[in-house]
mmCIF file of C-alpha atoms in Angstrom:
data_model
loop_
_atom_site.group_PDB
_atom_site.id
_atom_site.type_symbol
_atom_site.label_atom_id
_atom_site.label_comp_id
_atom_site.label_asym_id
_atom_site.label_seq_id
_atom_site.Cartn_x
_atom_site.Cartn_y
_atom_site.Cartn_z
ATOM 1 C CA MET A 1 0.000 0.000 0.000
ATOM 2 C CA SER A 2 1.400 3.435 -0.905
ATOM 3 C CA ALA A 3 1.945 6.105 1.761
ATOM 4 C CA SER A 4 -0.882 8.243 0.358
ATOM 5 C CA ALA A 5 -3.272 5.318 0.249
ATOM 6 C CA LYS A 6 -2.279 4.316 3.762
ATOM 7 C CA SER A 7 -3.105 7.788 5.103
ATOM 8 C CA GLU A 8 -6.642 7.351 3.778
ATOM 9 C CA ALA A 9 -7.080 3.781 5.027
ATOM 10 C CA ARG A 10 -10.034 3.340 7.332
ATOM 11 C CA VAL A 11 -9.549 2.404 10.956
ATOM 12 C CA VAL A 12 -11.791 -0.359 12.271
ATOM 13 C CA VAL A 13 -12.185 -1.862 15.744
ATOM 14 C CA ILE A 14 -13.304 -5.505 15.627
ATOM 15 C CA THR A 15 -14.192 -7.250 18.874
ATOM 16 C CA GLY A 16 -13.941 -10.967 19.488
ATOM 17 C CA ALA A 17 -11.443 -11.096 16.643
ATOM 18 C CA GLY A 18 -9.047 -13.735 17.951
ATOM 19 C CA LYS A 19 -10.828 -16.657 16.327
ATOM 20 C CA GLY A 20 -13.867 -17.687 14.313
ATOM 21 C CA LEU A 21 -15.908 -14.987 12.636
ATOM 22 C CA GLY A 22 -14.032 -12.115 14.248
ATOM 23 C CA ARG A 23 -10.658 -13.391 13.061
ATOM 24 C CA ALA A 24 -12.015 -13.804 9.528
ATOM 25 C CA PHE A 25 -13.474 -10.289 9.655
ATOM 26 C CA ALA A 26 -10.174 -8.803 10.841
ATOM 27 C CA LEU A 27 -8.051 -10.600 8.241
ATOM 28 C CA HIS A 28 -10.383 -9.675 5.385
ATOM 29 C CA ALA A 29 -10.696 -6.043 6.469
ATOM 30 C CA ALA A 30 -6.916 -5.717 6.686
ATOM 31 C CA VAL A 31 -6.321 -7.373 3.316
ATOM 32 C CA SER A 32 -8.863 -4.924 1.897
ATOM 33 C CA GLY A 33 -6.809 -1.983 3.189
ATOM 34 C CA ALA A 34 -8.237 -1.191 6.614
ATOM 35 C CA ARG A 35 -6.147 -0.671 9.718
ATOM 36 C CA VAL A 36 -7.542 -2.881 12.431
ATOM 37 C CA VAL A 37 -7.700 -2.960 16.209
ATOM 38 C CA VAL A 38 -7.956 -6.693 16.867
ATOM 39 C CA ASN A 39 -9.688 -7.301 20.180
ATOM 40 C CA ASN A 40 -9.962 -10.634 21.941
ATOM 41 C CA ARG A 41 -9.798 -11.453 25.628
ATOM 42 C CA ARG A 42 -6.623 -13.131 26.823
ATOM 43 C CA ARG A 43 -7.198 -16.025 29.185
ATOM 44 C CA ASN A 44 -4.791 -16.564 32.058
ATOM 45 C CA GLY A 45 -1.822 -18.691 31.068
ATOM 46 C CA GLU A 46 -2.679 -18.659 27.369
ATOM 47 C CA PRO A 47 -0.937 -16.779 24.548
ATOM 48 C CA SER A 48 -2.691 -13.754 23.111
ATOM 49 C CA SER A 49 -4.992 -14.738 20.246
ATOM 50 C CA ALA A 50 -5.221 -11.060 19.301
ATOM 51 C CA ASP A 51 -1.424 -10.937 18.931
ATOM 52 C CA ALA A 52 -1.556 -14.025 16.712
ATOM 53 C CA VAL A 53 -4.100 -12.440 14.373
ATOM 54 C CA VAL A 54 -2.112 -9.207 14.245
ATOM 55 C CA ALA A 55 0.957 -11.242 13.270
ATOM 56 C CA GLU A 56 -1.030 -12.842 10.435
ATOM 57 C CA ILE A 57 -2.176 -9.438 9.236
ATOM 58 C CA LYS A 58 1.326 -7.963 9.305
ATOM 59 C CA ALA A 59 2.761 -11.004 7.538
ATOM 60 C CA ALA A 60 0.294 -10.314 4.729
ATOM 61 C CA GLY A 61 1.386 -6.668 4.534
ATOM 62 C CA GLY A 62 -1.448 -5.194 6.584
ATOM 63 C CA ASP A 63 -1.536 -2.908 9.596
ATOM 64 C CA ALA A 64 -3.066 -3.863 12.945
ATOM 65 C CA VAL A 65 -2.685 -3.624 16.704
ATOM 66 C CA ALA A 66 -3.815 -6.070 19.373
ATOM 67 C CA ASP A 67 -6.074 -5.485 22.348
ATOM 68 C CA ASP A 68 -6.404 -8.231 24.970
ATOM 69 C CA HIS A 69 -9.290 -6.839 27.008
ATOM 70 C CA ASP A 70 -12.356 -8.825 27.900
ATOM 71 C CA VAL A 71 -15.086 -6.574 26.470
ATOM 72 C CA ARG A 72 -16.855 -6.782 29.840
ATOM 73 C CA ASP A 73 -13.931 -5.280 31.747
ATOM 74 C CA ALA A 74 -14.313 -1.793 33.172
ATOM 75 C CA GLY A 75 -12.466 0.574 30.861
ATOM 76 C CA ALA A 76 -12.199 -1.915 27.977
ATOM 77 C CA ALA A 77 -14.333 0.195 25.646
ATOM 78 C CA GLN A 78 -12.284 3.319 26.307
ATOM 79 C CA ALA A 79 -9.024 1.382 25.925
ATOM 80 C CA MET A 80 -9.968 0.044 22.489
ATOM 81 C CA THR A 81 -11.055 3.474 21.332
ATOM 82 C CA HIS A 82 -7.861 5.071 22.653
ATOM 83 C CA MET A 83 -5.757 2.396 20.971
ATOM 84 C CA ALA A 84 -7.212 3.257 17.565
ATOM 85 C CA LEU A 85 -6.707 6.981 18.106
ATOM 86 C CA ALA A 86 -3.173 6.554 19.466
ATOM 87 C CA ALA A 87 -2.115 4.336 16.570
ATOM 88 C CA TRP A 88 -3.769 6.148 13.668
ATOM 89 C CA GLY A 89 -5.503 9.279 14.927
ATOM 90 C CA ARG A 90 -8.991 8.282 13.863
ATOM 91 C CA LEU A 91 -11.737 5.692 14.149
ATOM 92 C CA ASP A 92 -14.081 5.065 11.237
ATOM 93 C CA ALA A 93 -15.967 1.870 12.015
ATOM 94 C CA ILE A 94 -16.670 -0.678 14.710
ATOM 95 C CA VAL A 95 -17.662 -4.298 14.209
ATOM 96 C CA LEU A 96 -19.215 -5.595 17.424
ATOM 97 C CA ASN A 97 -18.676 -9.322 17.155
ATOM 98 C CA ALA A 98 -17.738 -10.473 20.680
ATOM 99 C CA GLY A 99 -20.379 -12.709 22.187
ATOM 100 C CA VAL A 100 -21.173 -15.849 24.152
ATOM 101 C CA ASN A 101 -23.760 -18.590 23.734
ATOM 102 C CA GLY A 102 -24.608 -18.998 27.391
ATOM 103 C CA PRO A 103 -26.055 -22.186 28.892
ATOM 104 C CA ALA A 104 -28.203 -24.572 26.861
ATOM 105 C CA ALA A 105 -31.376 -25.326 28.815
ATOM 106 C CA ARG A 106 -35.112 -24.907 28.662
ATOM 107 C CA PHE A 107 -36.371 -21.593 29.979
ATOM 108 C CA SER A 108 -37.714 -23.295 33.107
ATOM 109 C CA ASN A 109 -34.159 -24.394 33.944
ATOM 110 C CA GLN A 110 -32.446 -21.087 33.148
ATOM 111 C CA THR A 111 -31.523 -18.754 35.988
ATOM 112 C CA GLU A 112 -31.720 -15.002 36.207
ATOM 113 C CA ASP A 113 -27.937 -14.990 36.619
ATOM 114 C CA ALA A 114 -27.582 -16.800 33.282
ATOM 115 C CA PHE A 115 -29.583 -14.073 31.556
ATOM 116 C CA ARG A 116 -27.561 -11.330 33.219
ATOM 117 C CA ASP A 117 -24.257 -13.007 32.344
ATOM 118 C CA VAL A 118 -25.080 -13.369 28.645
ATOM 119 C CA LEU A 119 -26.530 -9.863 28.435
ATOM 120 C CA GLU A 120 -23.374 -8.424 30.028
ATOM 121 C CA THR A 121 -21.277 -9.650 27.097
ATOM 122 C CA ASN A 122 -23.698 -9.639 24.191
ATOM 123 C CA PHE A 123 -25.482 -6.393 24.968
ATOM 124 C CA PHE A 124 -24.035 -4.197 27.703
ATOM 125 C CA ALA A 125 -20.390 -4.583 26.648
ATOM 126 C CA ASN A 126 -21.380 -3.597 23.116
ATOM 127 C CA LEU A 127 -23.326 -0.658 24.521
ATOM 128 C CA ALA A 128 -20.211 0.551 26.345
ATOM 129 C CA ILE A 129 -18.095 0.325 23.191
ATOM 130 C CA LEU A 130 -20.686 2.266 21.223
ATOM 131 C CA GLN A 131 -20.784 5.019 23.825
ATOM 132 C CA ALA A 132 -16.994 5.305 23.870
ATOM 133 C CA ALA A 133 -16.436 5.070 20.124
ATOM 134 C CA LEU A 134 -19.384 6.890 18.553
ATOM 135 C CA PRO A 135 -18.084 10.469 18.914
ATOM 136 C CA HIS A 136 -15.013 9.468 16.899
ATOM 137 C CA VAL A 137 -16.984 7.359 14.410
ATOM 138 C CA ILE A 138 -19.258 10.355 13.787
ATOM 139 C CA ALA A 139 -16.231 12.629 13.364
ATOM 140 C CA SER A 140 -14.869 10.413 10.588
ATOM 141 C CA GLY A 141 -17.563 11.703 8.224
ATOM 142 C CA ALA A 142 -18.433 8.245 6.927
ATOM 143 C CA GLY A 143 -18.744 6.227 10.098
ATOM 144 C CA ARG A 144 -20.106 2.716 10.107
ATOM 145 C CA VAL A 145 -21.352 0.387 12.845
ATOM 146 C CA VAL A 146 -21.841 -3.338 12.314
ATOM 147 C CA LEU A 147 -23.610 -5.230 15.091
ATOM 148 C CA VAL A 148 -23.275 -8.991 14.855
ATOM 149 C CA GLY A 149 -26.712 -10.313 15.732
ATOM 150 C CA SER A 150 -28.298 -13.682 15.092
ATOM 151 C CA SER A 151 -31.392 -15.245 13.606
ATOM 152 C CA ALA A 152 -32.038 -16.340 17.207
ATOM 153 C CA GLY A 153 -32.730 -12.700 18.005
ATOM 154 C CA LEU A 154 -35.173 -12.483 15.118
ATOM 155 C CA TYR A 155 -37.094 -15.712 15.580
ATOM 156 C CA GLY A 156 -36.117 -17.217 18.924
ATOM 157 C CA VAL A 157 -34.419 -20.571 19.414
ATOM 158 C CA ARG A 158 -35.216 -23.498 21.674
ATOM 159 C CA GLY A 159 -32.944 -23.956 24.667
ATOM 160 C CA ARG A 160 -31.081 -20.660 24.295
ATOM 161 C CA ALA A 161 -33.390 -18.033 25.755
ATOM 162 C CA PRO A 162 -30.607 -15.838 27.239
ATOM 163 C CA TYR A 163 -28.772 -15.790 23.900
ATOM 164 C CA ALA A 164 -31.919 -15.018 21.896
ATOM 165 C CA VAL A 165 -32.885 -12.220 24.272
ATOM 166 C CA SER A 166 -29.417 -10.655 24.084
ATOM 167 C CA LYS A 167 -29.334 -10.720 20.298
ATOM 168 C CA GLY A 168 -32.879 -9.388 20.062
ATOM 169 C CA ALA A 169 -31.848 -6.464 22.262
ATOM 170 C CA LEU A 170 -28.807 -5.850 20.063
ATOM 171 C CA ILE A 171 -30.967 -5.810 16.929
ATOM 172 C CA GLY A 172 -33.338 -3.295 18.525
ATOM 173 C CA LEU A 173 -30.390 -1.113 19.503
ATOM 174 C CA GLY A 174 -28.951 -1.237 16.003
ATOM 175 C CA LEU A 175 -32.222 -0.268 14.335
ATOM 176 C CA THR A 176 -32.698 2.605 16.789
ATOM 177 C CA LEU A 177 -29.177 3.917 16.194
ATOM 178 C CA SER A 178 -29.730 3.767 12.441
ATOM 179 C CA HIS A 179 -32.482 6.379 12.854
ATOM 180 C CA GLU A 180 -30.618 8.537 15.357
ATOM 181 C CA LEU A 181 -27.284 8.608 13.509
ATOM 182 C CA ARG A 182 -28.562 8.977 9.942
ATOM 183 C CA ARG A 183 -28.057 12.750 9.945
ATOM 184 C CA ASP A 184 -24.506 12.265 11.192
ATOM 185 C CA GLY A 185 -23.664 10.202 8.119
ATOM 186 C CA VAL A 186 -23.215 7.026 10.155
ATOM 187 C CA GLY A 187 -24.572 3.801 8.689
ATOM 188 C CA VAL A 188 -25.668 1.189 11.230
ATOM 189 C CA ASN A 189 -26.522 -2.352 10.175
ATOM 190 C CA VAL A 190 -26.993 -5.765 11.735
ATOM 191 C CA LEU A 191 -25.238 -8.863 10.409
ATOM 192 C CA ALA A 192 -26.780 -12.209 11.359
ATOM 193 C CA PRO A 193 -24.186 -14.785 10.256
ATOM 194 C CA TYR A 194 -24.298 -18.529 9.835
ATOM 195 C CA ALA A 195 -20.824 -20.028 10.208
ATOM 196 C CA ALA A 196 -19.076 -23.121 11.515
ATOM 197 C CA THR A 197 -17.209 -21.852 14.565
ATOM 198 C CA GLN A 198 -16.385 -23.062 18.053
ATOM 199 C CA MET A 199 -19.702 -21.580 19.216
ATOM 200 C CA THR A 200 -21.754 -23.401 16.560
ATOM 201 C CA ALA A 201 -19.774 -26.650 16.407
ATOM 202 C CA GLU A 202 -22.540 -28.802 17.871
ATOM 203 C CA THR A 203 -25.191 -27.515 15.463
ATOM 204 C CA MET A 204 -22.992 -27.641 12.379
ATOM 205 C CA SER A 205 -21.596 -31.119 13.131
ATOM 206 C CA ALA A 206 -25.113 -32.513 12.785
ATOM 207 C CA GLN A 207 -25.191 -31.252 9.179
ATOM 208 C CA PRO A 208 -21.617 -31.678 7.880
ATOM 209 C CA GLN A 209 -22.500 -31.042 4.238
ATOM 210 C CA ILE A 210 -23.835 -27.615 5.206
ATOM 211 C CA GLY A 211 -21.146 -26.844 7.762
ATOM 212 C CA ALA A 212 -18.414 -27.445 5.176
ATOM 213 C CA ARG A 213 -19.437 -24.386 3.190
ATOM 214 C CA MET A 214 -20.462 -22.237 6.168
ATOM 215 C CA THR A 215 -16.963 -20.993 6.904
ATOM 216 C CA PRO A 216 -16.270 -17.719 8.722
ATOM 217 C CA GLU A 217 -14.306 -16.605 5.666
ATOM 218 C CA ALA A 218 -17.445 -16.875 3.518
ATOM 219 C CA VAL A 219 -19.133 -14.154 5.603
ATOM 220 C CA ALA A 220 -16.128 -11.825 5.902
ATOM 221 C CA PRO A 221 -16.554 -9.867 2.628
ATOM 222 C CA LEU A 222 -19.991 -8.720 3.767
ATOM 223 C CA ALA A 223 -18.651 -7.492 7.115
ATOM 224 C CA THR A 224 -15.902 -5.576 5.308
ATOM 225 C CA TRP A 225 -18.430 -3.985 2.958
ATOM 226 C CA LEU A 226 -20.814 -2.968 5.753
ATOM 227 C CA ALA A 227 -17.896 -1.237 7.517
ATOM 228 C CA SER A 228 -16.750 0.565 4.361
ATOM 229 C CA ALA A 229 -17.351 4.180 3.372
ATOM 230 C CA GLU A 230 -18.866 2.955 0.100
ATOM 231 C CA CYS A 231 -21.662 1.051 1.854
ATOM 232 C CA ASP A 232 -24.951 2.966 1.633
ATOM 233 C CA ALA A 233 -27.039 0.465 3.622
ATOM 234 C CA ASN A 234 -28.517 1.743 6.878
ATOM 235 C CA GLY A 235 -30.935 0.213 9.346
ATOM 236 C CA GLU A 236 -30.883 -3.150 7.616
ATOM 237 C CA ILE A 237 -30.543 -6.713 8.882
ATOM 238 C CA TRP A 238 -28.502 -9.033 6.688
ATOM 239 C CA VAL A 239 -28.529 -12.806 7.156
ATOM 240 C CA ALA A 240 -25.441 -14.371 5.576
ATOM 241 C CA GLY A 241 -23.547 -17.638 5.318
ATOM 242 C CA GLY A 242 -21.717 -19.750 2.770
ATOM 243 C CA GLY A 243 -21.370 -16.839 0.352
ATOM 244 C CA TYR A 244 -25.136 -16.229 0.315
ATOM 245 C CA VAL A 245 -26.898 -13.195 1.776
ATOM 246 C CA ARG A 246 -30.494 -12.075 2.161
ATOM 247 C CA ARG A 247 -32.244 -9.272 3.974
ATOM 248 C CA ALA A 248 -34.471 -9.794 7.006
ATOM 249 C CA ARG A 249 -37.112 -7.213 7.803
ATOM 250 C CA MET A 250 -39.849 -6.599 10.336
ATOM 251 C CA MET A 251 -43.246 -6.554 8.613
ATOM 252 C CA GLU A 252 -46.855 -5.784 9.511
ATOM 253 C CA GLY A 253 -49.779 -7.016 7.452
ATOM 254 C CA ASP A 254 -53.234 -5.536 6.931
ATOM 255 C CA GLY A 255 -55.337 -5.791 10.048
ATOM 256 C CA ALA A 256 -58.944 -6.525 10.869
ATOM 257 C CA VAL A 257 -61.462 -4.761 13.079
ATOM 258 C CA PHE A 258 -62.810 -6.338 16.271
ATOM 259 C CA ALA A 259 -65.332 -4.907 18.701
ATOM 260 C CA ALA A 260 -66.150 -7.825 20.968
ATOM 261 C CA LEU A 261 -64.536 -10.972 22.309
ATOM 262 C CA SER A 262 -66.406 -13.045 19.743
ATOM 263 C CA ASP A 263 -64.777 -11.031 16.913
ATOM 264 C CA VAL A 264 -61.206 -11.775 17.996
ATOM 265 C CA PRO A 265 -60.675 -15.263 16.459
ATOM 266 C CA ALA A 266 -61.742 -14.081 12.990
ATOM 267 C CA ALA A 267 -59.643 -10.925 13.298
ATOM 268 C CA LEU A 268 -56.543 -12.941 14.214
ATOM 269 C CA GLU A 269 -57.130 -15.371 11.369
ATOM 270 C CA ALA A 270 -57.337 -12.475 8.919
ATOM 271 C CA GLY A 271 -54.143 -11.023 10.363
ATOM 272 C CA ARG A 272 -52.240 -14.290 9.928
ATOM 273 C CA ALA A 273 -52.638 -13.996 6.157
ATOM 274 C CA MET A 274 -50.245 -11.002 6.217
ATOM 275 C CA GLN A 275 -51.970 -9.431 3.231
ATOM 276 C CA GLY A 276 -50.415 -6.119 2.237
ATOM 277 C CA ALA A 277 -47.354 -6.762 4.408
ATOM 278 C CA THR A 278 -45.302 -3.608 4.846
ATOM 279 C CA GLY A 279 -42.098 -2.630 6.590
ATOM 280 C CA PHE A 280 -41.693 0.716 8.330
ATOM 281 C CA ALA A 281 -38.837 3.143 8.869
ATOM 282 C CA GLY A 282 -39.272 3.273 12.619
ATOM 283 C CA ALA A 283 -41.923 2.795 15.289
ATOM 284 C CA GLU A 284 -43.366 6.253 14.648
ATOM 285 C CA ALA A 285 -44.158 5.384 11.022
ATOM 286 C CA SER A 286 -45.667 2.072 12.101
ATOM 287 C CA PHE A 287 -47.965 3.774 14.598
ATOM 288 C CA ALA A 288 -49.054 6.458 12.128
ATOM 289 C CA ASP A 289 -50.042 3.795 9.598
ATOM 290 C CA PHE A 290 -51.748 1.698 12.281
ATOM 291 C CA ALA A 291 -53.733 4.652 13.583
ATOM 292 C CA ALA A 292 -54.855 5.671 10.099
ATOM 293 C CA LYS A 293 -56.003 2.191 9.094
ATOM 294 C CA GLY A 294 -57.480 1.274 12.458
ATOM 295 C CA ALA A 295 -59.621 4.411 12.480
ATOM 296 C CA ARG A 296 -61.465 3.490 9.281
#
């Protein structure tokens, strides 16, 4: 990369980037010209996985620095942000990938502590990073935020209620930020990936023919694009895996009037047909449409 091109290279913080999807995202972003803060927690007595990924990036001619914080640690969000600014003087995009599955159990066997533990990593740690990084992402003039969600947050999943709740909260946060930050030129999108990783090993091993093509590397180009200045998507949810991507969207269909208890079954049956299904650019637009149609 030339000196002039390097001065224009975007700076991206990627969390949970020591392995799996995050590692693939970091390597692809760096190969594509970005300068990357590679975050991954360092476990006691183990070598730094963030350092290992940075070494891979530098061996390929890229530029990166390592951060070993657990995203849940006090001050971790500020440290990552400071690292980007100290190394390159700017921060253009954040890819919030760090997450945990939490315990596998029916809801009746889950504890409140299990919910709090998963939410601490999958939601509140991401919230802290957003609060620390957003002023600098806005200042870049073409800031981008990529929140790594999950289809579990869209549809639910048996035996993983804490995980589904945390990802649903993250999706709601991302959609809200997409409205609030639009005028600041910041694009905010949610990526819901399917990939064979340590976290999904049990699921993917049951379908080896599918798991073979669902590599983290097959999702990485989309993450790089969503973090790029050229990306014009905002407030969108993208489900991706195996080199295939499609958009997910909240929809509301035409409704039906009910006035008494006896009217409710027929009204619900009409609603299930989802005739005239429409998506809305925010809760305000949804309510305005609902109020207009419901008043007829």
